[in-house]
């Protein structure tokens, strides 16, 4: 028996079954005595064989540290094939002395969890291949974490390193090592510094070509994007000229619009041709406003870019022949397949596509900026960019990089200073990496604007408390001539446009007072998040302080701004006006007592979309937080003038800065702060939100209302989350898939006469919570749900 067992180990699992059958035949009397021993042995060997190595290895949250770009283009070689001393090109360099490592468990078994890992870092590919962790070898660590594993300090500058990892599961099954992942360190290292990808180029041909008349051809690239034009042209002489009309919009008769409204882009570029066939790189001249001292400039290896969809070629002589016209678009690396969404509503699908493309296209500078008009980072833009970027691609470092920039380059609106804290919390919640909030912690405390508070905790920018010391603490000097920060509420402010009284800006007639409900709603939310960050960082005294301060501000807010008679939120002290903004912000951040919520919701419905595209983020958050999904879906799919559909109808393929040029004459067609539906669809309609950092615990709470069907694939650091539902008046079915090393809390609608929740064909215990059934501790894997 000992000899046979040795043979089994030598020849593998396949031999086990054959030898077992022979042994059973020869030892029938002792079969039962040994049966369970063999079952356990086979189960253990099979578990080991089935446990797959980790995949999707990230270094400091970057997935592609081994990719090499040259002049913006991805090359056909990787980092580990280059000569470190002679390297030329662009890389995602690691800038920390001890970076973090993350991976995805690729095992597909239900409820599979990692229980231990071994991670090695090597100084050469050879050492990595022989499993020699000469830089660091963790040994087998009993640890379930697969996100944010830090190694001790010790990396050198300008070096290529290799790392890989193996894991053990709850049956003590052991995987092989993952494929090694290479990364290179920067010329200067800090204890922690956010790394980032270079912006990159992708070359594409036009989707269509149409002759407009003699010597005129229109090329359509299908979607607006930031890029450059390259034309290959044959000319018989050196005196011919080609005229390019490059723009974002076309006229009704199909020509590029040479006099577009707002700040829609158009360039007329003459090109003096050479004799023969040549490829011409069309140069865009810098725009004074978006290349000023506060703007993010394009890197030299990229050059200047312009947002455009159309190129109209005007050939001045008949002998010139255009061989090829191409566009090189410039973006931060973006995975189109990481997150996908589709539904039974074609309008909703088009709006999702509009917003997803916007998020990709507007990353052209490597930061979250305000579009092309200024190319300046603003906190309000960054917050919506961030949430919608998480919703469309598993990318985290551009948000960190933008936050690092904004903290030290403050803009002028009061609420936007407070939004730094929101950005920081969402960064930690989605990335699971606490190093950014730890590094910026003192600066984030200042962004709460506590020196502007009166004894009850409410803050004001208008009571003479903005001292030089205060402004220095928040890194504010001046901005657009404003010596102090000022309340904004929404953009543009009332009266800016010179419109009639009913259309005076996007503030819904907000009445500005010294103490402002919108400002203090953001202040309250910042205190809540700051308390949670302090707790995560082990700063217990700070956590208690911010928690207590938040409660104080909540009580003061409700006393100062809630009109008990009307059951609404006033704009400020000394006015009874109740704008959409005061009510939606208070509701979004949990400041409206439950007894007043019906009044607030009714008032919000009566105001319609009386906010800008920026304000719509908080309007929709408020509606879905209050389970007002019917009105939320109606706004998402509206075809009114103040809607995302109207952006498509006007001809834009990216979200616009305002609902229509009529509301903001200097608006642009490439503003990602209008892309709120991307994150609202994921976080609220499909209901997928992280409850704990890096989606270790996931909430799945779809709110479809009348939407018949929808499916979401969402990429996270732990792997892919899948959610789909079929929704009819008689039946609601939900299908969820959670990645290994995660768990979920699932909500299903409570329907009249149906009070049993079924999971995978079996009745399970559920908790009644409002209009939902709540199921906790849902394990990894795929589950089918139904309420009957």
JSON list of C-alpha atoms in Angstrom, two decimals, residues 69 83 192 201 242 296 355 369 411 429 483 536 732:
[
{"chain": "A", "resi": 69, "resn": "UNK", "atom": "CA", "xyz": [5.49, 53.69, -24.71]},
{"chain": "A", "resi": 83, "resn": "UNK", "atom": "CA", "xyz": [18.26, 47.56, -21.30]},
{"chain": "A", "resi": 192, "resn": "UNK", "atom": "CA", "xyz": [5.19, 57.55, -0.73]},
{"chain": "A", "resi": 201, "resn": "UNK", "atom": "CA", "xyz": [-1.69, 57.93, -28.32]},
{"chain": "A", "resi": 242, "resn": "UNK", "atom": "CA", "xyz": [-4.37, 72.02, -48.67]},
{"chain": "A", "resi": 296, "resn": "UNK", "atom": "CA", "xyz": [-2.10, 71.67, -17.20]},
{"chain": "A", "resi": 355, "resn": "UNK", "atom": "CA", "xyz": [-20.68, 59.39, -20.35]},
{"chain": "A", "resi": 369, "resn": "UNK", "atom": "CA", "xyz": [-9.46, 69.11, -15.80]},
{"chain": "A", "resi": 411, "resn": "UNK", "atom": "CA", "xyz": [-9.76, 77.22, -6.54]},
{"chain": "A", "resi": 429, "resn": "UNK", "atom": "CA", "xyz": [-13.04, 53.56, -0.23]},
{"chain": "A", "resi": 483, "resn": "UNK", "atom": "CA", "xyz": [-8.99, 87.63, -2.95]},
{"chain": "A", "resi": 536, "resn": "UNK", "atom": "CA", "xyz": [-9.04, 54.17, 9.61]},
{"chain": "A", "resi": 732, "resn": "UNK", "atom": "CA", "xyz": [-38.16, 40.04, -10.19]}
]
